[in-house]
N, CA, C and O atoms as a DFTB+ gen file, in Angstrom:
364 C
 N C O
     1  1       0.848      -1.175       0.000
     2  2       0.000       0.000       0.000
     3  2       0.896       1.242       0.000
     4  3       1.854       1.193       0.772
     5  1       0.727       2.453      -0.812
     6  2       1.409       3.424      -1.197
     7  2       0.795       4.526      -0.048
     8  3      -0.414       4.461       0.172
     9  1       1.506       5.407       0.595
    10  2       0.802       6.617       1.047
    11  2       0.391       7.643      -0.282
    12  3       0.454       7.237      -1.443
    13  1       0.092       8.610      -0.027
    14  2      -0.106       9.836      -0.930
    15  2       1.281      10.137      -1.607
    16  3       1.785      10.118      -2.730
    17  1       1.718      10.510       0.079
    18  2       3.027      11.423      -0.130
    19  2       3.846      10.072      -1.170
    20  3       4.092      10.105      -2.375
    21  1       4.098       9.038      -0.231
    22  2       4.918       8.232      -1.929
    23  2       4.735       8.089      -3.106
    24  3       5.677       7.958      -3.888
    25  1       2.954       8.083      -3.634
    26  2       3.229       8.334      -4.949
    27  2       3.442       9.175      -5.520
    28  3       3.656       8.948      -6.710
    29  1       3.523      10.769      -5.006
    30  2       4.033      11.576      -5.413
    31  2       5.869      11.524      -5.380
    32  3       6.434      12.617      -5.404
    33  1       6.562      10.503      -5.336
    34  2       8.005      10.235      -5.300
    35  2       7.930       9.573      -6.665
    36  3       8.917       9.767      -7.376
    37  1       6.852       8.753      -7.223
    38  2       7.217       8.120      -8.402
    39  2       6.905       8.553      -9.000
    40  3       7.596       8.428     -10.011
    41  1       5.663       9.498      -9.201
    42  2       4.694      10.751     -10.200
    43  2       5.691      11.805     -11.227
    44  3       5.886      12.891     -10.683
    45  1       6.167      11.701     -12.228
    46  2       6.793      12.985     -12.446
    47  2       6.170      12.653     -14.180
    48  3       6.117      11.805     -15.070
    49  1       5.788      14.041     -13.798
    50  2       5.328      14.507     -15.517
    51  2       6.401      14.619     -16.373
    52  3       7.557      14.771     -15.979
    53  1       5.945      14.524     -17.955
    54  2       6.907      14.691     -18.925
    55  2       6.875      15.958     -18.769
    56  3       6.017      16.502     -18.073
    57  1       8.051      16.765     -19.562
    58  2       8.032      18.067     -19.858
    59  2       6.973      18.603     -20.704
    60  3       6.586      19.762     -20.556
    61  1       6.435      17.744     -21.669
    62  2       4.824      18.079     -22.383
    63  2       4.072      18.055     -21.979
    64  3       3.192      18.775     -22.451
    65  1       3.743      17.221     -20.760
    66  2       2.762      17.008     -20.289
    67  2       1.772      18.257     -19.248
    68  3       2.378      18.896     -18.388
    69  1       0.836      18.391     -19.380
    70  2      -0.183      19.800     -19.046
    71  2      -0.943      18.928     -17.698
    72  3      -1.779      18.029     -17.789
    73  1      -0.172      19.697     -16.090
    74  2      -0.646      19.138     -15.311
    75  2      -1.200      20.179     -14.437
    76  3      -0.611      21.159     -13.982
    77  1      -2.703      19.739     -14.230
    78  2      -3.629      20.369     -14.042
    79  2      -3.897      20.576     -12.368
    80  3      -3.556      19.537     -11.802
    81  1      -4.215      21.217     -11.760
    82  2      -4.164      20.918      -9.847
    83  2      -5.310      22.223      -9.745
    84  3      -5.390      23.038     -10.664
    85  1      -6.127      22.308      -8.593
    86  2      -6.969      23.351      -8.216
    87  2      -5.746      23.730      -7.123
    88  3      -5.029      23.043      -6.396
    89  1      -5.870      25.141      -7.371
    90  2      -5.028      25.975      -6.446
    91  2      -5.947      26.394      -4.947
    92  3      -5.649      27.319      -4.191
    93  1      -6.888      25.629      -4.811
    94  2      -7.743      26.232      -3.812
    95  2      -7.718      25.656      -2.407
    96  3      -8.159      26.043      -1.325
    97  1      -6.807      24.221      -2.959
    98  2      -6.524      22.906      -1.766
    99  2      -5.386      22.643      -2.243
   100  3      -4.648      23.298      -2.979
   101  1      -5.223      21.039      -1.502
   102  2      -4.549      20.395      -1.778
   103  2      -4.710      19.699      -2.862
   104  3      -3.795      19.077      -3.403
   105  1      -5.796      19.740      -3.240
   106  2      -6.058      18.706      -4.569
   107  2      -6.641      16.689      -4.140
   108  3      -6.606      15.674      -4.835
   109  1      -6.902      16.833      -3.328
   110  2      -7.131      15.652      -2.812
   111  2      -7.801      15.487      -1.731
   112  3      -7.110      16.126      -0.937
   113  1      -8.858      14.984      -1.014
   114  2      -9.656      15.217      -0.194
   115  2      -9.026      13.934       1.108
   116  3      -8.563      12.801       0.973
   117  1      -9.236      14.605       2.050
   118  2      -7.999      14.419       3.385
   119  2      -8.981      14.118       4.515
   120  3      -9.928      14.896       4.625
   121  1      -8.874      12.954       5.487
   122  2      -9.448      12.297       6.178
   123  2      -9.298      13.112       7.452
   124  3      -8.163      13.496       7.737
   125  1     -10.333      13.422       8.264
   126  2      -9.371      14.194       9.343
   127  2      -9.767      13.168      10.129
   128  3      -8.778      13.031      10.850
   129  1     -10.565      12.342      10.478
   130  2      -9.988      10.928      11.267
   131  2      -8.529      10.597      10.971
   132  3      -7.667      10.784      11.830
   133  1      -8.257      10.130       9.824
   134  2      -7.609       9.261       9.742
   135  2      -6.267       9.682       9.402
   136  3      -5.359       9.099       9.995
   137  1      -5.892      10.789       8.367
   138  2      -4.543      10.789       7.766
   139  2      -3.795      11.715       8.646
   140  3      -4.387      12.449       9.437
   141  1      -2.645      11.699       8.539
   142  2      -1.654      12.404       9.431
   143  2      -1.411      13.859       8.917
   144  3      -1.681      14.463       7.879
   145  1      -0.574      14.259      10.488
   146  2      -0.647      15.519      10.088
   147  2       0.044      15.896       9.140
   148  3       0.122      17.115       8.992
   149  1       0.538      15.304       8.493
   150  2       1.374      15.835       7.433
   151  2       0.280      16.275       6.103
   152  3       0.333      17.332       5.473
   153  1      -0.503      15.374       5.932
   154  2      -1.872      15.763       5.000
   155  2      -2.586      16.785       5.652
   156  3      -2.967      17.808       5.083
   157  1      -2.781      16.510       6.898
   158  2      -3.875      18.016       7.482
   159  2      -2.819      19.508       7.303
   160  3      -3.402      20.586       7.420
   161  1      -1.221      19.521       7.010
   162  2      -1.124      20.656       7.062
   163  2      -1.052      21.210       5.378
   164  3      -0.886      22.411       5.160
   165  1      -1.173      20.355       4.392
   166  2      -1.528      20.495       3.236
   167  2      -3.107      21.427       3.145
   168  3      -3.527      21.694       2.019
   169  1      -3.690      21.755       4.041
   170  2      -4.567      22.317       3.743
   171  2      -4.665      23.985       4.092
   172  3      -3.826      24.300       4.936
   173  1      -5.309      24.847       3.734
   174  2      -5.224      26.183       4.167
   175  2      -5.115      26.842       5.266
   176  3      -6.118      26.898       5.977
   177  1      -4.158      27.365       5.607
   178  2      -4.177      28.112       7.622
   179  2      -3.840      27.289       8.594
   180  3      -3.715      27.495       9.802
   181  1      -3.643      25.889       7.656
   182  2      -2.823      24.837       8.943
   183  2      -1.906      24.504       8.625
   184  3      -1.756      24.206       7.440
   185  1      -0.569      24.369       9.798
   186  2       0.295      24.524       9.418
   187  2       1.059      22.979       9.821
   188  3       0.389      21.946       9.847
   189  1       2.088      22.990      10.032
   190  2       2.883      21.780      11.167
   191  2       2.336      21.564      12.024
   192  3       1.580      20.595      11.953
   193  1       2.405      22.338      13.313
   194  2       2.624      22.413      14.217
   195  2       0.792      21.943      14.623
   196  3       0.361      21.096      15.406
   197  1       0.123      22.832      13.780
   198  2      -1.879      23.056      13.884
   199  2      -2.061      21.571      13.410
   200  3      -3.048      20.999      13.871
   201  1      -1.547      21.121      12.867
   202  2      -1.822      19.592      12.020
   203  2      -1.602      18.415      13.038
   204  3      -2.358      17.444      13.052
   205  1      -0.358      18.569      14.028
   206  2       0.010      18.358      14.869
   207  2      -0.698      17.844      15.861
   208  3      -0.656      16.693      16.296
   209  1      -1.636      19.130      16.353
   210  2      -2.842      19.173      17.364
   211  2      -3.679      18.975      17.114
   212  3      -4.523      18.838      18.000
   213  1      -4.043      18.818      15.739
   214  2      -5.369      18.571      15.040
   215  2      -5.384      16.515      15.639
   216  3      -6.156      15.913      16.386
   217  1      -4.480      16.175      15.065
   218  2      -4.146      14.854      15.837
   219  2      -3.986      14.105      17.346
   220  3      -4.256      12.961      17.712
   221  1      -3.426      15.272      18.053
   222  2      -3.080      15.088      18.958
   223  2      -5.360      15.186      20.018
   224  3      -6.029      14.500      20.791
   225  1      -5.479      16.351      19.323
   226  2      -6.923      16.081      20.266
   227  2      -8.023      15.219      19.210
   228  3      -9.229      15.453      19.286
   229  1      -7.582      14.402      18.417
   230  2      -8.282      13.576      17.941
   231  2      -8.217      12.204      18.592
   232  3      -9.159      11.467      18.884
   233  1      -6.366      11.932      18.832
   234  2      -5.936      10.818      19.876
   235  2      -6.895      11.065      21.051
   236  3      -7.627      10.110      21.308
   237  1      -7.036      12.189      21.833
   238  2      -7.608      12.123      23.553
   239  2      -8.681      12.207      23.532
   240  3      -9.225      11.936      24.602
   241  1      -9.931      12.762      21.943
   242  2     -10.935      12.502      22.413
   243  2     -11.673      11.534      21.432
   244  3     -12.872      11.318      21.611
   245  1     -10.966      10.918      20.355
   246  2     -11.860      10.517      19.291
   247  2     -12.167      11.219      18.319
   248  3     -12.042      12.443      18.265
   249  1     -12.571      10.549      17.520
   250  2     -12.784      10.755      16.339
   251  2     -14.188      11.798      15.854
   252  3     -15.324      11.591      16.278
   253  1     -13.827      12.935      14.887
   254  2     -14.662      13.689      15.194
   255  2     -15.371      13.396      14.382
   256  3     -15.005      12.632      13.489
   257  1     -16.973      14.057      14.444
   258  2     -18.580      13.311      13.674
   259  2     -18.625      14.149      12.793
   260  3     -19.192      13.584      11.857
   261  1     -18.278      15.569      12.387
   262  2     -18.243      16.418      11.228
   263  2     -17.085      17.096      11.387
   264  3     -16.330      17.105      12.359
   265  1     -16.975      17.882       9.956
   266  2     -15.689      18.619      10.059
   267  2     -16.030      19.893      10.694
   268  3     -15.118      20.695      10.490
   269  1     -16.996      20.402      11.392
   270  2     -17.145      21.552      11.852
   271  2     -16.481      21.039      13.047
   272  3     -15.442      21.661      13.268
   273  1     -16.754      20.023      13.978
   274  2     -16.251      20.028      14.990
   275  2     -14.577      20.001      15.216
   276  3     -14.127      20.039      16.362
   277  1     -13.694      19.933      14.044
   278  2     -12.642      20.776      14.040
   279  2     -12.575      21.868      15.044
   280  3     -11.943      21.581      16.060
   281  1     -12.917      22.662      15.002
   282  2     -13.557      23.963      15.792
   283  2     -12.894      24.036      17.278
   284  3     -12.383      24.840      18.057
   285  1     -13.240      22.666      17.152
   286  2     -13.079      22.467      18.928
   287  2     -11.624      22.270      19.266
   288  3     -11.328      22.379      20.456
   289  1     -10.649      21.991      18.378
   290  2      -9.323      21.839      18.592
   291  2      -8.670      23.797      18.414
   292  3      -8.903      24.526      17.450
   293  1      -7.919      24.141      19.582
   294  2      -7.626      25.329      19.929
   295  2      -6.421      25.419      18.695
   296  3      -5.527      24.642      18.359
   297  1      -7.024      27.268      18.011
   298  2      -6.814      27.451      16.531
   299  2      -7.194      27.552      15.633
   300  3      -6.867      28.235      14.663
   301  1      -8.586      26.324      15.965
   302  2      -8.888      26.279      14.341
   303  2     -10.279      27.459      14.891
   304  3     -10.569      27.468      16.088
   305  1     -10.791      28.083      14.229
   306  2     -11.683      28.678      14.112
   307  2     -12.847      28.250      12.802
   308  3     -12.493      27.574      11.836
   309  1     -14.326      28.796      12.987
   310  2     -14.829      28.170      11.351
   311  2     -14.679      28.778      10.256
   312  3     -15.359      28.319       9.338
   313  1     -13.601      30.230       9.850
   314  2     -13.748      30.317       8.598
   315  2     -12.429      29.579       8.487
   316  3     -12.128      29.931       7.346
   317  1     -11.304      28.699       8.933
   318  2     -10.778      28.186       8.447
   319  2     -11.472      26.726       8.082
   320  3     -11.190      26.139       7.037
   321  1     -12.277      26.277       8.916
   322  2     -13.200      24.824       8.393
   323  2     -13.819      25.294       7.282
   324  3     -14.230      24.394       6.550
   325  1     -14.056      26.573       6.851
   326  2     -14.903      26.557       5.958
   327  2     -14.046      26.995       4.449
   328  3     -14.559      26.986       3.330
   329  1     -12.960      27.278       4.702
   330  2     -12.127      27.585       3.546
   331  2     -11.538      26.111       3.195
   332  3     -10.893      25.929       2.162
   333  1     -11.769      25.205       4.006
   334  2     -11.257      24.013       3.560
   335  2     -12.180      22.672       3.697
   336  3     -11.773      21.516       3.818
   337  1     -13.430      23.098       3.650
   338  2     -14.703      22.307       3.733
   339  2     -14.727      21.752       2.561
   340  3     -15.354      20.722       2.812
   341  1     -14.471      21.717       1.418
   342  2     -14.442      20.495       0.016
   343  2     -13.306      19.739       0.330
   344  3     -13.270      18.519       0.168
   345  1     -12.302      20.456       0.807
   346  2     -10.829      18.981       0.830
   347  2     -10.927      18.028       2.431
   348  3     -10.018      17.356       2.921
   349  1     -12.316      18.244       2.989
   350  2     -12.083      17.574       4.038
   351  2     -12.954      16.222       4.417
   352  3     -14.041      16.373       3.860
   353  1     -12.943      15.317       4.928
   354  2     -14.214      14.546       5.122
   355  2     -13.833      13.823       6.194
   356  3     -12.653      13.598       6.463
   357  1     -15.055      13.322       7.028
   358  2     -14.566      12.551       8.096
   359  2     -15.150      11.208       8.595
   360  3     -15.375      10.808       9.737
   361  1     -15.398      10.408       6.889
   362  2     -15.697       9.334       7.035
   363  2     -14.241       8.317       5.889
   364  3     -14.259       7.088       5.817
C-alpha cells in the first residue's frame, strides 16, 4: 500500500505534459480521522505544528462526527473549516 506522499516520489510529468491541480486545496480530499498531520497541514491556515494538534486532540478525544467540529481543537476557528470544507471529510 502506497501513502499519498509516496506516490508523489514516483509521479513525475513529462516536460509536455499539461498538469492540471486546483489551487484552492490540496487537490485531494484528506481524512481528518484518519490521515496524518502531514496531509492536514496540506490544507489552508494549517500549518505543522496546527496539524500536529489537530491529531493530537483527535488521539484524547476521538474521532470527530463532522468537520465543523474541528472547531473544537484550539486554533482552528470556522472560517478556516470553511475555507477548507471540500478537501475535508470525516468518514
Amino acid at each position: 500500500m502506497l501513502f499519498r506522499s509516496q506516490l508523489y516520489q514516483f509521479y513525475k510529468p513529462f516536460d509536455d505534459e499539461i498538469v492540471e491541480r486546483d489551487h484552492d486545496g490540496p487537490g485531494f480530499v484528506i481524512n481528518i480521522n484518519k490521515d496524518h498531520a502531514v496531509f492536514l497541514s496540506q490544507l489552508k491556515r494549517i500549518d505543522g505544528p496546527l496539524g500536529l494538534r489537530i491529531t493530537e486532540w483527535r488521539n484524547e478525544h476521538g474521532p470527530f462526527r463532522t468537520v465543523d467540529d474541528l472547531t473544537q481543537v484550539e486554533g482552528i476557528d470556522q472560517s478556516i473549516v470553511d475555507a477548507n470544507r471540500k478537501w475535508m471529510s470525516v468518514e
